[in-house]
Amino acid sequence: MGKSIEQKLTFIHRCTASGAIWGSVSSVSASLEESLTSSAKATLQAIGAQEAALQAITRHTLKLKEAMEAEEKSAQWKDLEAALADRTGAVNDAETALSKANEALDSLKSVIDKSKGLKVSAVRPLVLAAEENLHNMVVDLDKVVTKVHSAESEAKIVSQYSELVNEAKQQFQREVSSLTPEIQANWKGLTGKLSSDDLNALIAHAHRRIDQLNRELAEQRVREQIHIDAALEQQKLEDQKALEKAVSTALQHIKEEARLEQERKLSELREVMEAEMRTQLRRQAAAHTDHVRDVLKVQEQELRVDAEQVLSSKMLEQETRYRQLSQEQLDNFTLDMNTAYARLKGMEEAIDSHVVAEEEARKAHQLWLSVEALNYTLKTANADIPTVPLEGAAQAVRDSCHDSDFALALSSALPEESLHRGVYSEASLRARFNSLRSLARRVALIDESHNSLYQYFLSYLQAALLFEEKQEAPPAQLCSEDLDPFKLLSYASYCLEHGDLELAAKLVNQLRGEARRVVEDWLTEARLTLETRQVVSLLSAYANAVGLGTTQAP
Amino acid sequence: MADEHGRKWDRCLADTAVKTVTGLGVGIMFSVLFFKRRTWPVSLGSGLGLGMGYANCQHDFRSPYLIHGRVVKDQ
């Protein structure tokens, strides 16, 4: 029994040694080991003590029996006492050991329960082993205890018997002591210390006692059957009780064993299952990893596709936005460029038109300048000297008015004489007229029909004798009287004095005959001058008009 | 044109003077030579001269008014 326990202890040690790796498991295992060792020790002790007690009890019983059956011998009684002492001591030891063992077992049970309550799977074999050990210990202990109990019951019977005997003896002793109070009522020292009286009293008492006992014995024999029945009943009851108890304990033990077996099987199965589950789980884990890998791959694909899609869409968006922006920029730029170009064009056109206008203005100015030059050339006539030939100025005018037909026509309307020879100024014409006037007066009477020298003489006479106004204002309309040469000459003088060359020329044009012939030169000159002046004034007016038209107000 | 009148008069007078003097001279010459110093060739000559001069002068002064016609034959 102890060996098995020791084997189990080693097994536990191994378990706990193997299970000492994990923390809580190690603590649990340590506690289990502790409690197991302590309980095993206690149990061993208890069992040892119980066995010792058993042995002591059996010895004691044997001794008691021997003592009861045999003669009273002090040595035997001493042995008996010693045995009793041994027994009591052993029983006490056993009891204490038992209680200790029970305590230890209870603690072990509590530890086991606690460790069971922890629900750590690695502890389970330890727990199982501990439980088994506990059970075994309990079983052994119970066995030993039952043995002890049986021995004790046997001893109890024997002791009861002995007690009865002792009681009887004590009764006897008391009686004896009541009879003989001075002697100590201890039948051990009874044999050597009694006197003859005492002995007689004792014998008498013994006889009485024997009678009484005989009577009791007869009574007992009468009631034997009843007593036996009762005893049997009692024994049956006790047997039943004991049986029940034994049965219950056996049942309990068997239940415990079965439970332990179950637990062991369960643990084995669990282990197997665990191993299987582990393999299955490993397989499942492998499958799961494969599946996960596949799923991940697929997911990766999907995510990649999604991401690519998103990326492409974003890129597209960005691109479109970029293109849009760039297009916008381009459009803006083009717009700006267009506006700038349009403005440029406008400016160019403005400048060109300005240039054109300037050109026009320049041309007009040039025309005007040339016309002014022409005008100025008219003034270059001194007294009796005609102007410079107007050809240059006229050419300049013609040059400066290519595009104006009017001006061209005008410039070509200039009389040739004025171009090549120049014209006389009004002053010179006036002066010449004055001299011409006298001549015209002198030849006033001469015409186609009257042109002899006599007529000449007569006209000279007339001129000498006729006095007319030097200057007379011409009327608005000439009547026939006004066509007199002298009158005409005075009108013409008046007109010339008042600067009206045209009217003077017109009046002079009315002269007839020799006077007309005489003033023909002057008339042509006057006409030339008038024509030139007219053309020049027209040109000047035109140039002024053109200049006015083209000059821009500042 | 006015100058022409003056020039005409100059010419006329000059011409008349010359002619008169020439006639006078011729007259004198004739008178001396042929007519025994009579005065009538002198006055004739001078008169001739003068007349010629006068006629020239007149012609000169008339010249603008003279119309020279031509006979145009219808052929």
Tab-separated table of C-alpha atoms in Angstrom, chain A residues 71-453:
chain	number	residue	atom	x	y	z
A	71	GLU	CA	-4.874	-17.249	35.030
A	72	GLU	CA	-4.311	-13.914	36.387
A	73	LYS	CA	-0.699	-13.180	36.254
A	74	SER	CA	0.794	-9.919	37.090
A	75	ALA	CA	3.130	-10.121	34.176
A	76	GLN	CA	0.277	-10.832	31.908
A	77	TRP	CA	-1.624	-7.997	33.413
A	78	LYS	CA	1.379	-5.877	33.040
A	79	ASP	CA	1.774	-6.993	29.516
A	80	LEU	CA	-1.911	-6.384	29.209
A	81	GLU	CA	-1.529	-2.965	30.627
A	82	ALA	CA	1.432	-2.353	28.475
A	83	ALA	CA	-0.517	-3.700	25.616
A	84	LEU	CA	-3.443	-1.518	26.652
A	85	ALA	CA	-1.163	1.419	26.996
A	86	ASP	CA	0.341	0.493	23.698
A	87	ARG	CA	-3.069	0.148	22.265
A	88	THR	CA	-4.340	3.393	23.663
A	89	GLY	CA	-1.180	5.070	22.656
A	90	ALA	CA	-1.313	3.447	19.293
A	91	VAL	CA	-4.998	4.218	18.997
A	92	ASN	CA	-4.409	7.831	19.965
A	93	ASP	CA	-1.526	8.015	17.616
A	94	ALA	CA	-3.641	6.375	15.047
A	95	GLU	CA	-6.452	8.761	15.763
A	96	THR	CA	-4.244	11.766	15.638
A	97	ALA	CA	-2.553	10.433	12.592
A	98	LEU	CA	-5.962	9.669	11.164
A	99	SER	CA	-7.186	13.120	11.952
A	100	LYS	CA	-4.021	14.563	10.489
A	101	ALA	CA	-4.385	12.364	7.501
A	102	ASN	CA	-8.016	13.377	7.216
A	103	GLU	CA	-7.000	16.977	7.503
A	104	ALA	CA	-4.335	16.490	4.934
A	105	LEU	CA	-6.752	14.626	2.751
A	106	ASP	CA	-9.327	17.366	3.194
A	107	SER	CA	-6.764	19.968	2.347
A	108	LEU	CA	-5.715	17.892	-0.602
A	109	LYS	CA	-9.333	17.584	-1.583
A	110	SER	CA	-9.790	21.329	-1.257
A	111	VAL	CA	-6.644	21.930	-3.247
A	112	ILE	CA	-7.823	19.461	-5.822
A	113	ASP	CA	-11.193	21.199	-5.906
A	114	LYS	CA	-9.508	24.555	-6.188
A	115	SER	CA	-7.245	23.333	-8.929
A	116	LYS	CA	-10.273	21.767	-10.546
A	117	GLY	CA	-11.993	25.078	-10.175
A	118	LEU	CA	-9.091	26.751	-12.008
A	119	LYS	CA	-10.065	24.783	-15.097
A	120	VAL	CA	-6.559	24.602	-16.449
A	121	SER	CA	-6.401	21.657	-18.756
A	122	ALA	CA	-2.760	20.910	-18.205
A	123	VAL	CA	-3.445	20.431	-14.547
A	124	ARG	CA	-6.052	17.806	-15.205
A	125	PRO	CA	-3.769	14.787	-15.300
A	126	LEU	CA	-2.132	16.029	-12.143
A	127	VAL	CA	-5.519	16.579	-10.645
A	128	LEU	CA	-6.593	13.216	-11.829
A	129	ALA	CA	-3.518	11.598	-10.419
A	130	ALA	CA	-3.949	13.523	-7.210
A	131	GLU	CA	-7.567	12.482	-7.057
A	132	GLU	CA	-6.604	8.893	-7.697
A	133	ASN	CA	-4.012	9.094	-5.045
A	134	LEU	CA	-6.467	10.710	-2.737
A	135	HIS	CA	-8.959	8.031	-3.451
A	136	ASN	CA	-6.391	5.319	-2.969
A	137	MET	CA	-5.255	6.909	0.199
A	138	VAL	CA	-8.801	7.258	1.349
A	139	VAL	CA	-9.474	3.699	0.370
A	140	ASP	CA	-6.406	2.431	2.148
A	141	LEU	CA	-7.150	4.561	5.092
A	142	ASP	CA	-10.706	3.350	5.187
A	143	LYS	CA	-9.574	-0.196	4.832
A	144	VAL	CA	-7.161	0.219	7.634
A	145	VAL	CA	-9.744	2.107	9.600
A	146	THR	CA	-12.287	-0.648	9.013
A	147	LYS	CA	-9.721	-3.136	9.989
A	148	VAL	CA	-8.989	-1.137	13.046
A	149	HIS	CA	-12.679	-0.732	13.673
A	150	SER	CA	-13.241	-4.421	13.332
A	151	ALA	CA	-10.304	-5.026	15.558
A	152	GLU	CA	-11.626	-2.352	17.801
A	153	SER	CA	-15.089	-3.862	17.812
A	154	GLU	CA	-13.542	-7.202	18.508
A	155	ALA	CA	-11.498	-5.563	21.125
A	156	LYS	CA	-14.581	-3.771	22.293
A	157	ILE	CA	-16.316	-7.103	22.706
A	158	VAL	CA	-13.331	-8.448	24.430
A	159	SER	CA	-12.992	-5.259	26.364
A	160	GLN	CA	-16.670	-5.269	27.139
A	161	TYR	CA	-16.228	-8.741	28.256
A	162	SER	CA	-13.211	-7.752	30.124
A	163	GLU	CA	-15.016	-4.733	31.452
A	164	LEU	CA	-17.851	-6.855	32.535
A	165	VAL	CA	-15.383	-9.105	34.128
A	166	ASN	CA	-13.678	-6.111	35.517
A	167	GLU	CA	-16.883	-4.638	36.626
A	168	ALA	CA	-17.786	-7.875	38.239
A	169	LYS	CA	-14.406	-7.954	39.679
A	170	GLN	CA	-14.734	-4.407	40.749
A	171	GLN	CA	-18.125	-5.086	42.114
A	172	PHE	CA	-16.602	-7.881	43.817
A	173	GLN	CA	-13.798	-5.709	44.818
A	174	ARG	CA	-16.174	-3.065	46.068
A	175	GLU	CA	-18.055	-5.649	47.898
A	176	VAL	CA	-14.856	-6.893	49.179
A	177	SER	CA	-13.751	-3.414	49.925
A	178	SER	CA	-17.050	-2.654	51.505
A	179	LEU	CA	-16.345	-5.532	53.574
A	180	THR	CA	-12.766	-4.804	53.877
A	181	PRO	CA	-12.410	-1.108	53.375
A	182	GLU	CA	-8.838	-0.868	54.320
A	183	ILE	CA	-7.608	-2.885	51.465
A	184	GLN	CA	-7.435	-1.123	48.225
A	185	ALA	CA	-10.012	-2.245	45.715
A	186	ASN	CA	-7.526	-3.311	43.183
A	187	TRP	CA	-7.650	-6.821	42.405
A	188	LYS	CA	-4.159	-6.804	41.112
A	189	GLY	CA	-2.765	-6.559	44.559
A	190	LEU	CA	-5.450	-8.718	45.756
A	191	THR	CA	-3.550	-11.898	45.984
A	192	GLY	CA	-0.924	-11.072	48.524
A	193	LYS	CA	-2.525	-8.652	50.885
A	194	LEU	CA	-5.742	-10.098	52.162
A	195	SER	CA	-6.351	-11.473	55.626
A	196	SER	CA	-8.361	-14.593	56.481
A	197	ASP	CA	-11.433	-12.617	57.442
A	198	ASP	CA	-11.253	-10.785	54.380
A	199	LEU	CA	-10.783	-14.008	52.642
A	200	ASN	CA	-13.829	-15.478	54.347
A	201	ALA	CA	-15.876	-12.448	53.648
A	202	LEU	CA	-14.625	-12.590	50.233
A	203	ILE	CA	-15.467	-16.232	49.915
A	204	ALA	CA	-18.899	-15.588	51.308
A	205	HIS	CA	-19.297	-12.749	49.049
A	206	ALA	CA	-17.975	-14.919	46.330
A	207	HIS	CA	-20.459	-17.541	47.094
A	208	ARG	CA	-23.222	-15.063	47.162
A	209	ARG	CA	-21.959	-13.716	43.990
A	210	ILE	CA	-21.775	-17.169	42.536
A	211	ASP	CA	-25.352	-17.777	43.511
A	212	GLN	CA	-26.387	-14.584	42.121
A	213	LEU	CA	-24.471	-15.308	38.985
A	214	ASN	CA	-25.987	-18.769	38.795
A	215	ARG	CA	-29.389	-17.220	39.054
A	216	GLU	CA	-28.483	-14.735	36.455
A	217	LEU	CA	-27.092	-17.457	34.321
A	218	ALA	CA	-30.312	-19.435	34.672
A	219	GLU	CA	-32.211	-16.365	33.854
A	220	GLN	CA	-29.872	-15.747	31.052
A	221	ARG	CA	-30.316	-19.235	29.724
A	222	VAL	CA	-34.024	-18.751	29.879
A	223	ARG	CA	-33.799	-15.582	28.129
A	224	GLU	CA	-31.054	-16.894	25.956
A	225	GLN	CA	-33.107	-17.327	22.897
A	226	ILE	CA	-34.729	-13.985	23.303
A	227	HIS	CA	-31.397	-12.470	23.994
A	228	ILE	CA	-29.917	-14.356	21.140
A	229	ASP	CA	-32.759	-13.232	18.907
A	230	ALA	CA	-32.425	-9.784	20.183
A	231	ALA	CA	-28.714	-10.067	19.812
A	232	LEU	CA	-29.165	-11.541	16.394
A	233	GLU	CA	-31.525	-8.805	15.541
A	234	GLN	CA	-29.159	-6.380	16.953
A	235	GLN	CA	-26.386	-8.178	15.167
A	236	LYS	CA	-28.476	-8.212	12.033
A	237	LEU	CA	-29.130	-4.571	12.455
A	238	GLU	CA	-25.550	-3.939	13.148
A	239	ASP	CA	-24.575	-6.251	10.373
A	240	GLN	CA	-26.987	-4.466	8.179
A	241	LYS	CA	-25.684	-1.194	9.353
A	242	ALA	CA	-22.187	-2.411	8.936
A	243	LEU	CA	-23.158	-3.924	5.648
A	244	GLU	CA	-24.830	-0.756	4.622
A	245	LYS	CA	-21.919	1.159	5.820
A	246	ALA	CA	-19.560	-1.224	4.122
A	247	VAL	CA	-21.768	-1.261	1.094
A	248	SER	CA	-21.997	2.487	1.145
A	249	THR	CA	-18.304	2.843	1.634
A	250	ALA	CA	-17.664	0.171	-0.982
A	251	LEU	CA	-20.186	1.898	-3.189
A	252	GLN	CA	-18.581	5.160	-2.477
A	253	HIS	CA	-15.205	3.662	-3.147
A	254	ILE	CA	-16.459	2.018	-6.269
A	255	LYS	CA	-18.227	5.209	-7.275
A	256	GLU	CA	-15.083	7.068	-6.538
A	257	GLU	CA	-13.091	4.483	-8.452
A	258	ALA	CA	-15.560	4.539	-11.250
A	259	ARG	CA	-15.513	8.276	-11.220
A	260	LEU	CA	-11.776	8.234	-11.139
A	261	GLU	CA	-11.745	5.645	-13.876
A	262	GLN	CA	-14.193	7.757	-15.757
A	263	GLU	CA	-12.109	10.765	-15.137
A	264	ARG	CA	-9.026	8.916	-16.189
A	265	LYS	CA	-10.752	7.570	-19.221
A	266	LEU	CA	-12.158	11.005	-19.758
A	267	SER	CA	-8.750	12.515	-19.421
A	268	GLU	CA	-7.283	9.882	-21.701
A	269	LEU	CA	-10.079	10.417	-24.112
A	270	ARG	CA	-9.680	14.062	-23.708
A	271	GLU	CA	-6.006	13.709	-24.378
A	272	VAL	CA	-6.703	11.624	-27.384
A	273	MET	CA	-9.388	13.993	-28.385
A	274	GLU	CA	-7.096	16.849	-27.721
A	275	ALA	CA	-4.401	15.255	-29.783
A	276	GLU	CA	-6.911	14.500	-32.487
A	277	MET	CA	-8.395	17.898	-32.167
A	278	ARG	CA	-4.948	19.324	-32.271
A	279	THR	CA	-4.183	17.407	-35.435
A	280	GLN	CA	-7.550	18.294	-36.789
A	281	LEU	CA	-7.060	21.842	-35.726
A	282	ARG	CA	-3.641	21.738	-37.220
A	283	ARG	CA	-5.164	20.383	-40.363
A	284	GLN	CA	-7.906	22.916	-40.100
A	285	ALA	CA	-5.349	25.571	-39.387
A	286	ALA	CA	-3.436	24.425	-42.428
A	287	ALA	CA	-6.636	24.374	-44.413
A	288	HIS	CA	-7.548	27.680	-42.914
A	289	THR	CA	-4.196	29.131	-43.787
A	290	ASP	CA	-4.571	27.756	-47.270
A	291	HIS	CA	-8.069	29.074	-47.453
A	292	VAL	CA	-7.005	32.336	-45.918
A	293	ARG	CA	-4.144	32.472	-48.339
A	294	ASP	CA	-6.499	31.845	-51.204
A	295	VAL	CA	-9.015	34.277	-49.842
A	296	LEU	CA	-6.265	36.768	-49.248
A	297	LYS	CA	-5.044	36.224	-52.732
A	298	VAL	CA	-8.520	36.694	-54.091
A	299	GLN	CA	-9.082	39.618	-51.804
A	300	GLU	CA	-5.768	40.991	-52.813
A	301	GLN	CA	-6.799	40.622	-56.405
A	302	GLU	CA	-10.109	42.245	-55.710
A	303	LEU	CA	-8.567	44.990	-53.668
A	304	ARG	CA	-5.923	45.481	-56.249
A	305	VAL	CA	-8.558	45.669	-58.924
A	306	ASP	CA	-10.569	48.037	-56.777
A	307	ALA	CA	-7.564	50.074	-55.921
A	308	GLU	CA	-6.515	50.129	-59.541
A	309	GLN	CA	-9.988	51.115	-60.510
A	310	VAL	CA	-10.096	53.786	-57.907
A	311	LEU	CA	-6.627	54.841	-58.902
A	312	SER	CA	-7.541	54.879	-62.556
A	313	SER	CA	-10.733	56.747	-61.849
A	314	LYS	CA	-8.895	59.191	-59.675
A	315	MET	CA	-6.183	59.474	-62.264
A	316	LEU	CA	-8.810	59.982	-64.904
A	317	GLU	CA	-10.483	62.536	-62.777
A	318	GLN	CA	-7.194	64.212	-62.124
A	319	GLU	CA	-6.302	63.997	-65.757
A	320	THR	CA	-9.619	65.373	-66.845
A	321	ARG	CA	-9.351	68.076	-64.262
A	322	TYR	CA	-5.816	68.763	-65.362
A	323	ARG	CA	-6.875	68.764	-68.948
A	324	GLN	CA	-9.818	70.918	-68.083
A	325	LEU	CA	-7.592	73.282	-66.180
A	326	SER	CA	-5.030	73.318	-68.911
A	327	GLN	CA	-7.780	73.754	-71.454
A	328	GLU	CA	-9.202	76.509	-69.371
A	329	GLN	CA	-5.804	78.000	-69.080
A	330	LEU	CA	-5.321	77.606	-72.780
A	331	ASP	CA	-8.720	79.073	-73.423
A	332	ASN	CA	-7.988	81.940	-71.136
A	333	PHE	CA	-4.671	82.353	-72.749
A	334	THR	CA	-6.218	82.138	-76.182
A	335	LEU	CA	-8.864	84.569	-75.076
A	336	ASP	CA	-6.244	86.903	-73.754
A	337	MET	CA	-4.218	86.404	-76.842
A	338	ASN	CA	-7.249	87.030	-78.968
A	339	THR	CA	-8.139	90.132	-77.062
A	340	ALA	CA	-4.549	91.247	-77.166
A	341	TYR	CA	-4.408	90.455	-80.842
A	342	ALA	CA	-7.660	92.236	-81.426
A	343	ARG	CA	-6.408	95.159	-79.475
A	344	LEU	CA	-3.178	95.013	-81.336
A	345	LYS	CA	-5.050	94.842	-84.538
A	346	GLY	CA	-7.220	97.702	-83.402
A	347	MET	CA	-4.190	99.616	-82.407
A	348	GLU	CA	-2.498	98.798	-85.668
A	349	GLU	CA	-5.584	99.847	-87.541
A	350	ALA	CA	-5.818	102.942	-85.462
A	351	ILE	CA	-2.188	103.593	-86.087
A	352	ASP	CA	-2.614	102.827	-89.766
A	353	SER	CA	-5.657	104.997	-89.975
A	354	HIS	CA	-3.776	107.502	-87.987
A	355	VAL	CA	-0.900	107.049	-90.354
A	356	VAL	CA	-3.330	107.324	-93.180
A	357	ALA	CA	-4.866	110.341	-91.582
A	358	GLU	CA	-1.416	111.667	-90.936
A	359	GLU	CA	-0.539	110.906	-94.482
A	360	GLU	CA	-3.652	112.640	-95.564
A	361	ALA	CA	-2.879	115.479	-93.260
A	362	ARG	CA	0.658	115.542	-94.490
A	363	LYS	CA	-0.516	115.506	-98.022
A	364	ALA	CA	-3.023	118.168	-97.258
A	365	HIS	CA	-0.371	120.093	-95.494
A	366	GLN	CA	1.946	119.577	-98.368
A	367	LEU	CA	-0.750	120.673	-100.713
A	368	TRP	CA	-1.424	123.602	-98.583
A	369	LEU	CA	2.264	124.366	-98.393
A	370	SER	CA	2.626	124.084	-102.120
A	371	VAL	CA	-0.419	126.189	-102.616
A	372	GLU	CA	0.970	128.671	-100.198
A	373	ALA	CA	4.207	128.576	-102.082
A	374	LEU	CA	2.246	129.188	-105.222
A	375	ASN	CA	0.460	131.972	-103.498
A	376	TYR	CA	3.737	133.335	-102.338
A	377	THR	CA	5.146	133.206	-105.814
A	378	LEU	CA	2.342	135.441	-106.843
A	379	LYS	CA	3.667	137.967	-104.437
A	380	THR	CA	7.144	137.884	-105.906
A	381	ALA	CA	6.036	140.275	-108.575
A	382	ASN	CA	7.716	143.608	-108.078
A	383	ALA	CA	6.775	146.692	-109.954
A	384	ASP	CA	6.917	145.985	-113.658
A	385	ILE	CA	8.571	142.654	-113.085
A	386	PRO	CA	6.355	139.715	-113.383
A	387	THR	CA	6.421	136.966	-110.859
A	388	VAL	CA	8.750	134.088	-111.162
A	389	PRO	CA	7.378	131.514	-113.462
A	390	LEU	CA	4.834	129.519	-111.587
A	391	GLU	CA	5.903	126.357	-113.239
A	392	GLY	CA	7.861	125.067	-110.250
A	393	ALA	CA	5.217	125.880	-107.744
A	394	ALA	CA	2.549	124.510	-110.023
A	395	GLN	CA	4.558	121.362	-110.461
A	396	ALA	CA	4.928	121.147	-106.734
A	397	VAL	CA	1.199	121.561	-106.422
A	398	ARG	CA	0.612	118.964	-109.027
A	399	ASP	CA	3.002	116.660	-107.223
A	400	SER	CA	1.319	117.140	-103.963
A	401	CYS	CA	-2.134	116.415	-105.224
A	402	HIS	CA	-1.927	113.150	-107.101
A	403	ASP	CA	-5.152	111.792	-105.887
A	404	SER	CA	-7.274	114.905	-106.054
A	405	ASP	CA	-8.753	115.352	-109.499
A	406	PHE	CA	-10.129	118.636	-108.549
A	407	ALA	CA	-6.746	119.943	-107.573
A	408	LEU	CA	-5.181	118.387	-110.607
A	409	ALA	CA	-7.734	119.983	-112.833
A	410	LEU	CA	-7.222	123.270	-111.106
A	411	SER	CA	-3.483	123.067	-111.338
A	412	SER	CA	-3.768	122.215	-115.001
A	413	ALA	CA	-6.150	125.157	-115.425
A	414	LEU	CA	-3.343	127.516	-114.671
A	415	PRO	CA	-2.641	129.555	-117.858
A	416	GLU	CA	0.510	128.643	-119.671
A	417	GLU	CA	1.858	132.156	-119.691
A	418	SER	CA	1.704	132.338	-115.945
A	419	LEU	CA	3.480	129.019	-115.728
A	420	HIS	CA	6.259	129.929	-118.063
A	421	ARG	CA	6.555	133.654	-117.659
A	422	GLY	CA	4.757	134.498	-114.456
A	423	VAL	CA	2.056	137.061	-113.893
A	424	TYR	CA	2.098	140.722	-113.105
A	425	SER	CA	0.987	141.954	-109.806
A	426	GLU	CA	-1.994	144.140	-109.377
A	427	ALA	CA	0.138	147.050	-108.422
A	428	SER	CA	2.127	146.863	-111.624
A	429	LEU	CA	-1.032	146.539	-113.578
A	430	ARG	CA	-2.442	149.520	-111.828
A	431	ALA	CA	0.645	151.498	-112.575
A	432	ARG	CA	0.610	150.380	-116.162
A	433	PHE	CA	-2.996	151.290	-116.451
A	434	ASN	CA	-2.357	154.748	-115.352
A	435	SER	CA	0.068	155.200	-118.192
A	436	LEU	CA	-2.217	153.359	-120.500
A	437	ARG	CA	-5.084	155.546	-119.579
A	438	SER	CA	-3.609	158.615	-121.151
A	439	LEU	CA	-2.814	156.706	-124.288
A	440	ALA	CA	-6.238	155.247	-124.447
A	441	ARG	CA	-7.659	158.705	-123.983
A	442	ARG	CA	-5.536	159.950	-126.852
A	443	VAL	CA	-6.687	157.251	-129.236
A	444	ALA	CA	-10.266	157.274	-128.036
A	445	LEU	CA	-11.693	158.303	-131.373
A	446	ILE	CA	-9.776	155.808	-133.473
A	447	ASP	CA	-11.513	152.671	-134.509
A	448	GLU	CA	-11.808	150.601	-137.693
A	449	SER	CA	-13.366	153.281	-139.688
A	450	HIS	CA	-11.804	156.286	-138.206
A	451	ASN	CA	-8.142	155.676	-138.228
A	452	SER	CA	-6.488	158.334	-140.329
A	453	LEU	CA	-3.885	160.652	-138.964
